[in-house]
Amino acid sequence: MSLAACAALVERADPIRFRATMAAPVAARRVLFPLYAFNVEVSRAPWVTAEAMIAEMRLQWWRDALQEIAAGDGARRHDVVDALADVLDVEAAQCLDGLVAARRWDIYTDAFEDAAHLDEYVDATAGHLIWTAARLLGPAAQSPVRDFAYGVGVANLLRAVPELEARGHKPLVDGTAAGVQALARKALARRGAAVKSRRDISGAAGAALIAGWQAKPVLAKAAAQPKAAAAGTLAPSALADTARLLTVSTLGWWR
């Protein structure tokens, strides 16, 4: 039942990853649904309350749960924790702890210190999630997986710019058109590096990358029309989006 609960949570709160998981091989769902449900719980923790201390406590709860899973001596009972405990090893639990720690930035409205700080955030959120999923599913080299994940994380961040700014946050180091364009091009370049190294990612591990099917068109549009980020118009059309998911799930994540 914990796996079914995870799937239901992802379907409600993260339809993009739900669609990607349903497009992945059935065997991969046992890993992907718990990871994506965990990501839903952690990513929304900073936003469900205006009290920073309560948000910190929510994130700490997940760090404690991961520590219990890593220790292997009986984790707390919770649908998502139960499902995670069935698939995580010590390395995965420790990696996801870094994801939770990075989400503390979302609680506050401080700007990133510099481009390196933004890169660290993207790598600790999108990177840790996608790398953990890929590693648990099959053989993969870490570098290309993280390059691909960087593209996914930047695409998601650029799409979230209007909402984040409306909440008083400063999501970009350089929010000018030139700054958005440079960031999108950097993310496209790293995604391109991952594609060139695709032979280092097994087919089984590649199921973890299907969820990034929107990144390429979003980044390409941001590079060509950087003002679309602030305008909130980076999302692809429904028809093009569905067609791309079909292409990626059929022909490979590198398309």
PDB file of N, CA and C in Angstrom, residues 72-165:
ATOM      1  N   GLY A  72      19.434   1.407   9.275  1.00  0.00           N
ATOM      2  CA  GLY A  72      18.867   0.076   9.116  1.00  0.00           C
ATOM      3  C   GLY A  72      18.292  -0.545  10.362  1.00  0.00           C
ATOM      4  N   ASP A  73      17.952   0.290  11.345  1.00  0.00           N
ATOM      5  CA  ASP A  73      17.451  -0.270  12.598  1.00  0.00           C
ATOM      6  C   ASP A  73      15.978   0.064  12.833  1.00  0.00           C
ATOM      7  N   GLY A  74      15.238   0.264  11.743  1.00  0.00           N
ATOM      8  CA  GLY A  74      13.810   0.514  11.872  1.00  0.00           C
ATOM      9  C   GLY A  74      13.463   1.979  11.747  1.00  0.00           C
ATOM     10  N   ALA A  75      13.007   2.363  10.568  1.00  0.00           N
ATOM     11  CA  ALA A  75      12.639   3.764  10.342  1.00  0.00           C
ATOM     12  C   ALA A  75      11.215   4.009  10.816  1.00  0.00           C
ATOM     13  N   ARG A  76      10.892   5.266  11.051  1.00  0.00           N
ATOM     14  CA  ARG A  76       9.551   5.661  11.460  1.00  0.00           C
ATOM     15  C   ARG A  76       8.530   5.232  10.414  1.00  0.00           C
ATOM     16  N   ARG A  77       7.289   5.022  10.869  1.00  0.00           N
ATOM     17  CA  ARG A  77       6.235   4.573   9.974  1.00  0.00           C
ATOM     18  C   ARG A  77       5.594   5.753   9.252  1.00  0.00           C
ATOM     19  N   HIS A  78       5.597   5.664   7.943  1.00  0.00           N
ATOM     20  CA  HIS A  78       5.028   6.693   7.082  1.00  0.00           C
ATOM     21  C   HIS A  78       5.008   6.085   5.689  1.00  0.00           C
ATOM     22  N   ASP A  79       3.942   6.312   4.934  1.00  0.00           N
ATOM     23  CA  ASP A  79       3.840   5.654   3.629  1.00  0.00           C
ATOM     24  C   ASP A  79       5.068   5.870   2.754  1.00  0.00           C
ATOM     25  N   VAL A  80       5.537   7.117   2.663  1.00  0.00           N
ATOM     26  CA  VAL A  80       6.684   7.397   1.805  1.00  0.00           C
ATOM     27  C   VAL A  80       7.962   6.811   2.407  1.00  0.00           C
ATOM     28  N   VAL A  81       8.122   6.931   3.698  1.00  0.00           N
ATOM     29  CA  VAL A  81       9.310   6.377   4.358  1.00  0.00           C
ATOM     30  C   VAL A  81       9.348   4.867   4.209  1.00  0.00           C
ATOM     31  N   ASP A  82       8.199   4.210   4.372  1.00  0.00           N
ATOM     32  CA  ASP A  82       8.141   2.760   4.210  1.00  0.00           C
ATOM     33  C   ASP A  82       8.605   2.343   2.818  1.00  0.00           C
ATOM     34  N   ALA A  83       8.113   3.053   1.805  1.00  0.00           N
ATOM     35  CA  ALA A  83       8.482   2.713   0.426  1.00  0.00           C
ATOM     36  C   ALA A  83       9.951   3.021   0.161  1.00  0.00           C
ATOM     37  N   LEU A  84      10.443   4.133   0.696  1.00  0.00           N
ATOM     38  CA  LEU A  84      11.860   4.475   0.526  1.00  0.00           C
ATOM     39  C   LEU A  84      12.753   3.420   1.159  1.00  0.00           C
ATOM     40  N   ALA A  85      12.381   2.971   2.342  1.00  0.00           N
ATOM     41  CA  ALA A  85      13.202   1.996   3.062  1.00  0.00           C
ATOM     42  C   ALA A  85      13.367   0.707   2.267  1.00  0.00           C
ATOM     43  N   ASP A  86      12.421   0.421   1.394  1.00  0.00           N
ATOM     44  CA  ASP A  86      12.490  -0.799   0.578  1.00  0.00           C
ATOM     45  C   ASP A  86      13.480  -0.681  -0.577  1.00  0.00           C
ATOM     46  N   VAL A  87      13.855   0.553  -0.952  1.00  0.00           N
ATOM     47  CA  VAL A  87      14.688   0.711  -2.151  1.00  0.00           C
ATOM     48  C   VAL A  87      16.019   1.425  -1.911  1.00  0.00           C
ATOM     49  N   LEU A  88      16.146   2.179  -0.818  1.00  0.00           N
ATOM     50  CA  LEU A  88      17.370   2.948  -0.598  1.00  0.00           C
ATOM     51  C   LEU A  88      18.451   2.107   0.054  1.00  0.00           C
ATOM     52  N   ASP A  89      19.706   2.346  -0.350  1.00  0.00           N
ATOM     53  CA  ASP A  89      20.843   1.836   0.397  1.00  0.00           C
ATOM     54  C   ASP A  89      21.456   3.014   1.158  1.00  0.00           C
ATOM     55  N   VAL A  90      22.548   2.768   1.855  1.00  0.00           N
ATOM     56  CA  VAL A  90      23.150   3.820   2.675  1.00  0.00           C
ATOM     57  C   VAL A  90      23.581   5.009   1.827  1.00  0.00           C
ATOM     58  N   GLU A  91      24.222   4.731   0.701  1.00  0.00           N
ATOM     59  CA  GLU A  91      24.686   5.821  -0.166  1.00  0.00           C
ATOM     60  C   GLU A  91      23.524   6.677  -0.649  1.00  0.00           C
ATOM     61  N   ALA A  92      22.435   6.030  -1.037  1.00  0.00           N
ATOM     62  CA  ALA A  92      21.269   6.765  -1.524  1.00  0.00           C
ATOM     63  C   ALA A  92      20.663   7.632  -0.424  1.00  0.00           C
ATOM     64  N   ALA A  93      20.565   7.087   0.784  1.00  0.00           N
ATOM     65  CA  ALA A  93      19.995   7.858   1.893  1.00  0.00           C
ATOM     66  C   ALA A  93      20.853   9.080   2.199  1.00  0.00           C
ATOM     67  N   GLN A  94      22.156   8.904   2.156  1.00  0.00           N
ATOM     68  CA  GLN A  94      23.059  10.034   2.430  1.00  0.00           C
ATOM     69  C   GLN A  94      22.986  11.078   1.325  1.00  0.00           C
ATOM     70  N   CYS A  95      22.847  10.634   0.087  1.00  0.00           N
ATOM     71  CA  CYS A  95      22.741  11.569  -1.029  1.00  0.00           C
ATOM     72  C   CYS A  95      21.453  12.382  -0.916  1.00  0.00           C
ATOM     73  N   LEU A  96      20.359  11.721  -0.594  1.00  0.00           N
ATOM     74  CA  LEU A  96      19.082  12.424  -0.457  1.00  0.00           C
ATOM     75  C   LEU A  96      19.078  13.362   0.739  1.00  0.00           C
ATOM     76  N   ASP A  97      19.877  13.064   1.749  1.00  0.00           N
ATOM     77  CA  ASP A  97      20.003  13.997   2.872  1.00  0.00           C
ATOM     78  C   ASP A  97      20.554  15.328   2.386  1.00  0.00           C
ATOM     79  N   GLY A  98      21.479  15.285   1.431  1.00  0.00           N
ATOM     80  CA  GLY A  98      22.004  16.516   0.858  1.00  0.00           C
ATOM     81  C   GLY A  98      20.936  17.293   0.117  1.00  0.00           C
ATOM     82  N   LEU A  99      19.998  16.583  -0.512  1.00  0.00           N
ATOM     83  CA  LEU A  99      18.882  17.244  -1.189  1.00  0.00           C
ATOM     84  C   LEU A  99      18.027  17.992  -0.177  1.00  0.00           C
ATOM     85  N   VAL A 100      17.701  17.330   0.926  1.00  0.00           N
ATOM     86  CA  VAL A 100      16.871  17.977   1.955  1.00  0.00           C
ATOM     87  C   VAL A 100      17.575  19.205   2.510  1.00  0.00           C
ATOM     88  N   ALA A 101      18.863  19.079   2.784  1.00  0.00           N
ATOM     89  CA  ALA A 101      19.617  20.212   3.326  1.00  0.00           C
ATOM     90  C   ALA A 101      19.590  21.392   2.365  1.00  0.00           C
ATOM     91  N   ALA A 102      19.693  21.133   1.071  1.00  0.00           N
ATOM     92  CA  ALA A 102      19.687  22.214   0.078  1.00  0.00           C
ATOM     93  C   ALA A 102      18.356  22.937   0.044  1.00  0.00           C
ATOM     94  N   ARG A 103      17.280  22.236   0.368  1.00  0.00           N
ATOM     95  CA  ARG A 103      15.953  22.841   0.327  1.00  0.00           C
ATOM     96  C   ARG A 103      15.748  23.884   1.429  1.00  0.00           C
ATOM     97  N   ARG A 104      16.666  23.971   2.357  1.00  0.00           N
ATOM     98  CA  ARG A 104      16.563  25.026   3.370  1.00  0.00           C
ATOM     99  C   ARG A 104      16.620  26.400   2.714  1.00  0.00           C
ATOM    100  N   TRP A 105      17.285  26.513   1.568  1.00  0.00           N
ATOM    101  CA  TRP A 105      17.364  27.796   0.863  1.00  0.00           C
ATOM    102  C   TRP A 105      15.979  28.295   0.493  1.00  0.00           C
ATOM    103  N   ASP A 106      15.055  27.360   0.227  1.00  0.00           N
ATOM    104  CA  ASP A 106      13.710  27.746  -0.193  1.00  0.00           C
ATOM    105  C   ASP A 106      12.910  28.404   0.925  1.00  0.00           C
ATOM    106  N   ILE A 107      13.329  28.184   2.160  1.00  0.00           N
ATOM    107  CA  ILE A 107      12.586  28.743   3.287  1.00  0.00           C
ATOM    108  C   ILE A 107      12.737  30.259   3.341  1.00  0.00           C
ATOM    109  N   TYR A 108      13.892  30.726   2.949  1.00  0.00           N
ATOM    110  CA  TYR A 108      14.231  32.138   3.114  1.00  0.00           C
ATOM    111  C   TYR A 108      14.255  32.850   1.757  1.00  0.00           C
ATOM    112  N   THR A 109      14.377  34.153   1.792  1.00  0.00           N
ATOM    113  CA  THR A 109      14.353  34.938   0.551  1.00  0.00           C
ATOM    114  C   THR A 109      15.723  35.474   0.157  1.00  0.00           C
ATOM    115  N   ASP A 110      16.755  34.924   0.735  1.00  0.00           N
ATOM    116  CA  ASP A 110      18.111  35.352   0.387  1.00  0.00           C
ATOM    117  C   ASP A 110      18.418  34.977  -1.067  1.00  0.00           C
ATOM    118  N   ALA A 111      19.191  35.825  -1.718  1.00  0.00           N
ATOM    119  CA  ALA A 111      19.627  35.535  -3.084  1.00  0.00           C
ATOM    120  C   ALA A 111      20.793  34.551  -3.056  1.00  0.00           C
ATOM    121  N   PHE A 112      21.010  33.868  -4.177  1.00  0.00           N
ATOM    122  CA  PHE A 112      22.213  33.047  -4.304  1.00  0.00           C
ATOM    123  C   PHE A 112      23.428  33.965  -4.226  1.00  0.00           C
ATOM    124  N   GLU A 113      24.483  33.479  -3.603  1.00  0.00           N
ATOM    125  CA  GLU A 113      25.685  34.301  -3.453  1.00  0.00           C
ATOM    126  C   GLU A 113      26.337  34.599  -4.800  1.00  0.00           C
ATOM    127  N   ASP A 114      26.368  33.592  -5.660  1.00  0.00           N
ATOM    128  CA  ASP A 114      26.988  33.736  -6.976  1.00  0.00           C
ATOM    129  C   ASP A 114      26.548  32.558  -7.838  1.00  0.00           C
ATOM    130  N   ALA A 115      27.090  32.493  -9.054  1.00  0.00           N
ATOM    131  CA  ALA A 115      26.710  31.430  -9.974  1.00  0.00           C
ATOM    132  C   ALA A 115      27.070  30.046  -9.431  1.00  0.00           C
ATOM    133  N   ALA A 116      28.192  29.962  -8.724  1.00  0.00           N
ATOM    134  CA  ALA A 116      28.604  28.679  -8.152  1.00  0.00           C
ATOM    135  C   ALA A 116      27.596  28.201  -7.117  1.00  0.00           C
ATOM    136  N   HIS A 117      27.059  29.125  -6.327  1.00  0.00           N
ATOM    137  CA  HIS A 117      26.057  28.775  -5.308  1.00  0.00           C
ATOM    138  C   HIS A 117      24.789  28.252  -5.984  1.00  0.00           C
ATOM    139  N   LEU A 118      24.361  28.898  -7.050  1.00  0.00           N
ATOM    140  CA  LEU A 118      23.185  28.422  -7.782  1.00  0.00           C
ATOM    141  C   LEU A 118      23.433  27.029  -8.343  1.00  0.00           C
ATOM    142  N   ASP A 119      24.623  26.807  -8.905  1.00  0.00           N
ATOM    143  CA  ASP A 119      24.955  25.486  -9.448  1.00  0.00           C
ATOM    144  C   ASP A 119      24.920  24.418  -8.355  1.00  0.00           C
ATOM    145  N   GLU A 120      25.418  24.754  -7.181  1.00  0.00           N
ATOM    146  CA  GLU A 120      25.398  23.808  -6.062  1.00  0.00           C
ATOM    147  C   GLU A 120      23.974  23.445  -5.684  1.00  0.00           C
ATOM    148  N   TYR A 121      23.091  24.443  -5.693  1.00  0.00           N
ATOM    149  CA  TYR A 121      21.688  24.201  -5.357  1.00  0.00           C
ATOM    150  C   TYR A 121      21.042  23.274  -6.385  1.00  0.00           C
ATOM    151  N   VAL A 122      21.263  23.558  -7.658  1.00  0.00           N
ATOM    152  CA  VAL A 122      20.684  22.727  -8.708  1.00  0.00           C
ATOM    153  C   VAL A 122      21.223  21.305  -8.623  1.00  0.00           C
ATOM    154  N   ASP A 123      22.520  21.165  -8.373  1.00  0.00           N
ATOM    155  CA  ASP A 123      23.113  19.835  -8.295  1.00  0.00           C
ATOM    156  C   ASP A 123      22.621  19.061  -7.077  1.00  0.00           C
ATOM    157  N   ALA A 124      22.349  19.775  -5.991  1.00  0.00           N
ATOM    158  CA  ALA A 124      21.896  19.103  -4.773  1.00  0.00           C
ATOM    159  C   ALA A 124      20.414  18.781  -4.801  1.00  0.00           C
ATOM    160  N   THR A 125      19.660  19.429  -5.656  1.00  0.00           N
ATOM    161  CA  THR A 125      18.228  19.148  -5.734  1.00  0.00           C
ATOM    162  C   THR A 125      17.955  18.233  -6.925  1.00  0.00           C
ATOM    163  N   ALA A 126      17.970  18.773  -8.118  1.00  0.00           N
ATOM    164  CA  ALA A 126      17.744  17.945  -9.307  1.00  0.00           C
ATOM    165  C   ALA A 126      18.821  16.877  -9.452  1.00  0.00           C
ATOM    166  N   GLY A 127      20.068  17.248  -9.210  1.00  0.00           N
ATOM    167  CA  GLY A 127      21.169  16.308  -9.396  1.00  0.00           C
ATOM    168  C   GLY A 127      21.108  15.117  -8.463  1.00  0.00           C
ATOM    169  N   HIS A 128      20.935  15.363  -7.173  1.00  0.00           N
ATOM    170  CA  HIS A 128      20.884  14.253  -6.213  1.00  0.00           C
ATOM    171  C   HIS A 128      19.693  13.341  -6.477  1.00  0.00           C
ATOM    172  N   LEU A 129      18.545  13.922  -6.831  1.00  0.00           N
ATOM    173  CA  LEU A 129      17.359  13.103  -7.075  1.00  0.00           C
ATOM    174  C   LEU A 129      17.554  12.212  -8.295  1.00  0.00           C
ATOM    175  N   ILE A 130      17.972  12.799  -9.408  1.00  0.00           N
ATOM    176  CA  ILE A 130      18.093  12.019 -10.640  1.00  0.00           C
ATOM    177  C   ILE A 130      19.245  11.026 -10.561  1.00  0.00           C
ATOM    178  N   TRP A 131      20.357  11.426  -9.946  1.00  0.00           N
ATOM    179  CA  TRP A 131      21.466  10.498  -9.806  1.00  0.00           C
ATOM    180  C   TRP A 131      21.086   9.317  -8.927  1.00  0.00           C
ATOM    181  N   THR A 132      20.405   9.571  -7.810  1.00  0.00           N
ATOM    182  CA  THR A 132      19.997   8.475  -6.937  1.00  0.00           C
ATOM    183  C   THR A 132      19.080   7.512  -7.667  1.00  0.00           C
ATOM    184  N   ALA A 133      18.118   8.044  -8.414  1.00  0.00           N
ATOM    185  CA  ALA A 133      17.198   7.186  -9.156  1.00  0.00           C
ATOM    186  C   ALA A 133      17.951   6.354 -10.194  1.00  0.00           C
ATOM    187  N   ALA A 134      18.831   6.992 -10.949  1.00  0.00           N
ATOM    188  CA  ALA A 134      19.578   6.276 -11.985  1.00  0.00           C
ATOM    189  C   ALA A 134      20.457   5.189 -11.382  1.00  0.00           C
ATOM    190  N   ARG A 135      21.171   5.516 -10.308  1.00  0.00           N
ATOM    191  CA  ARG A 135      22.085   4.546  -9.701  1.00  0.00           C
ATOM    192  C   ARG A 135      21.343   3.336  -9.158  1.00  0.00           C
ATOM    193  N   LEU A 136      20.160   3.575  -8.589  1.00  0.00           N
ATOM    194  CA  LEU A 136      19.395   2.466  -8.033  1.00  0.00           C
ATOM    195  C   LEU A 136      18.762   1.589  -9.109  1.00  0.00           C
ATOM    196  N   LEU A 137      18.566   2.153 -10.291  1.00  0.00           N
ATOM    197  CA  LEU A 137      17.917   1.406 -11.363  1.00  0.00           C
ATOM    198  C   LEU A 137      18.882   0.571 -12.195  1.00  0.00           C
ATOM    199  N   GLY A 138      20.131   1.040 -12.334  1.00  0.00           N
ATOM    200  CA  GLY A 138      21.057   0.286 -13.160  1.00  0.00           C
ATOM    201  C   GLY A 138      22.401   0.970 -13.272  1.00  0.00           C
ATOM    202  N   PRO A 139      23.367   0.356 -13.961  1.00  0.00           N
ATOM    203  CA  PRO A 139      24.712   0.931 -14.106  1.00  0.00           C
ATOM    204  C   PRO A 139      24.669   2.274 -14.833  1.00  0.00           C
ATOM    205  N   ALA A 140      25.433   3.232 -14.314  1.00  0.00           N
ATOM    206  CA  ALA A 140      25.501   4.550 -14.947  1.00  0.00           C
ATOM    207  C   ALA A 140      26.722   5.292 -14.432  1.00  0.00           C
ATOM    208  N   ALA A 141      27.314   6.088 -15.309  1.00  0.00           N
ATOM    209  CA  ALA A 141      28.395   6.978 -14.896  1.00  0.00           C
ATOM    210  C   ALA A 141      27.759   8.225 -14.289  1.00  0.00           C
ATOM    211  N   GLN A 142      28.327   8.694 -13.207  1.00  0.00           N
ATOM    212  CA  GLN A 142      27.702   9.796 -12.472  1.00  0.00           C
ATOM    213  C   GLN A 142      27.758  11.121 -13.233  1.00  0.00           C
ATOM    214  N   SER A 143      28.884  11.412 -13.871  1.00  0.00           N
ATOM    215  CA  SER A 143      29.065  12.714 -14.496  1.00  0.00           C
ATOM    216  C   SER A 143      28.001  13.037 -15.551  1.00  0.00           C
ATOM    217  N   PRO A 144      27.748  12.152 -16.533  1.00  0.00           N
ATOM    218  CA  PRO A 144      26.713  12.494 -17.515  1.00  0.00           C
ATOM    219  C   PRO A 144      25.313  12.569 -16.926  1.00  0.00           C
ATOM    220  N   VAL A 145      25.039  11.747 -15.928  1.00  0.00           N
ATOM    221  CA  VAL A 145      23.724  11.825 -15.280  1.00  0.00           C
ATOM    222  C   VAL A 145      23.546  13.191 -14.625  1.00  0.00           C
ATOM    223  N   ARG A 146      24.582  13.651 -13.951  1.00  0.00           N
ATOM    224  CA  ARG A 146      24.478  14.960 -13.290  1.00  0.00           C
ATOM    225  C   ARG A 146      24.470  16.107 -14.298  1.00  0.00           C
ATOM    226  N   ASP A 147      25.147  15.943 -15.419  1.00  0.00           N
ATOM    227  CA  ASP A 147      25.068  16.962 -16.466  1.00  0.00           C
ATOM    228  C   ASP A 147      23.638  17.074 -16.984  1.00  0.00           C
ATOM    229  N   PHE A 148      23.021  15.931 -17.232  1.00  0.00           N
ATOM    230  CA  PHE A 148      21.641  15.921 -17.699  1.00  0.00           C
ATOM    231  C   PHE A 148      20.727  16.533 -16.640  1.00  0.00           C
ATOM    232  N   ALA A 149      20.946  16.158 -15.386  1.00  0.00           N
ATOM    233  CA  ALA A 149      20.113  16.660 -14.292  1.00  0.00           C
ATOM    234  C   ALA A 149      20.248  18.170 -14.133  1.00  0.00           C
ATOM    235  N   TYR A 150      21.428  18.693 -14.414  1.00  0.00           N
ATOM    236  CA  TYR A 150      21.609  20.145 -14.334  1.00  0.00           C
ATOM    237  C   TYR A 150      20.686  20.834 -15.326  1.00  0.00           C
ATOM    238  N   GLY A 151      20.595  20.295 -16.524  1.00  0.00           N
ATOM    239  CA  GLY A 151      19.688  20.864 -17.512  1.00  0.00           C
ATOM    240  C   GLY A 151      18.247  20.822 -17.039  1.00  0.00           C
ATOM    241  N   VAL A 152      17.854  19.717 -16.439  1.00  0.00           N
ATOM    242  CA  VAL A 152      16.489  19.585 -15.919  1.00  0.00           C
ATOM    243  C   VAL A 152      16.236  20.590 -14.803  1.00  0.00           C
ATOM    244  N   GLY A 153      17.193  20.690 -13.881  1.00  0.00           N
ATOM    245  CA  GLY A 153      17.023  21.599 -12.753  1.00  0.00           C
ATOM    246  C   GLY A 153      16.941  23.053 -13.174  1.00  0.00           C
ATOM    247  N   VAL A 154      17.783  23.455 -14.119  1.00  0.00           N
ATOM    248  CA  VAL A 154      17.753  24.843 -14.598  1.00  0.00           C
ATOM    249  C   VAL A 154      16.459  25.118 -15.347  1.00  0.00           C
ATOM    250  N   ALA A 155      16.002  24.184 -16.160  1.00  0.00           N
ATOM    251  CA  ALA A 155      14.740  24.363 -16.880  1.00  0.00           C
ATOM    252  C   ALA A 155      13.587  24.554 -15.899  1.00  0.00           C
ATOM    253  N   ASN A 156      13.558  23.734 -14.850  1.00  0.00           N
ATOM    254  CA  ASN A 156      12.499  23.859 -13.850  1.00  0.00           C
ATOM    255  C   ASN A 156      12.590  25.183 -13.100  1.00  0.00           C
ATOM    256  N   LEU A 157      13.807  25.606 -12.798  1.00  0.00           N
ATOM    257  CA  LEU A 157      13.997  26.871 -12.092  1.00  0.00           C
ATOM    258  C   LEU A 157      13.536  28.044 -12.948  1.00  0.00           C
ATOM    259  N   LEU A 158      13.880  28.033 -14.220  1.00  0.00           N
ATOM    260  CA  LEU A 158      13.481  29.118 -15.112  1.00  0.00           C
ATOM    261  C   LEU A 158      11.963  29.180 -15.256  1.00  0.00           C
ATOM    262  N   ARG A 159      11.319  28.030 -15.299  1.00  0.00           N
ATOM    263  CA  ARG A 159       9.862  28.025 -15.392  1.00  0.00           C
ATOM    264  C   ARG A 159       9.207  28.545 -14.115  1.00  0.00           C
ATOM    265  N   ALA A 160       9.904  28.400 -12.997  1.00  0.00           N
ATOM    266  CA  ALA A 160       9.339  28.819 -11.713  1.00  0.00           C
ATOM    267  C   ALA A 160       9.614  30.274 -11.379  1.00  0.00           C
ATOM    268  N   VAL A 161      10.367  30.980 -12.211  1.00  0.00           N
ATOM    269  CA  VAL A 161      10.768  32.363 -11.905  1.00  0.00           C
ATOM    270  C   VAL A 161       9.598  33.270 -11.521  1.00  0.00           C
ATOM    271  N   PRO A 162       8.518  33.334 -12.289  1.00  0.00           N
ATOM    272  CA  PRO A 162       7.436  34.251 -11.916  1.00  0.00           C
ATOM    273  C   PRO A 162       6.843  33.965 -10.541  1.00  0.00           C
ATOM    274  N   GLU A 163       6.606  32.686 -10.233  1.00  0.00           N
ATOM    275  CA  GLU A 163       6.021  32.349  -8.934  1.00  0.00           C
ATOM    276  C   GLU A 163       6.989  32.649  -7.794  1.00  0.00           C
ATOM    277  N   LEU A 164       8.262  32.323  -7.983  1.00  0.00           N
ATOM    278  CA  LEU A 164       9.240  32.576  -6.940  1.00  0.00           C
ATOM    279  C   LEU A 164       9.390  34.070  -6.673  1.00  0.00           C
ATOM    280  N   GLU A 165       9.431  34.853  -7.730  1.00  0.00           N
ATOM    281  CA  GLU A 165       9.546  36.296  -7.548  1.00  0.00           C
ATOM    282  C   GLU A 165       8.298  36.870  -6.890  1.00  0.00           C
TER     283      GLU A 165
END
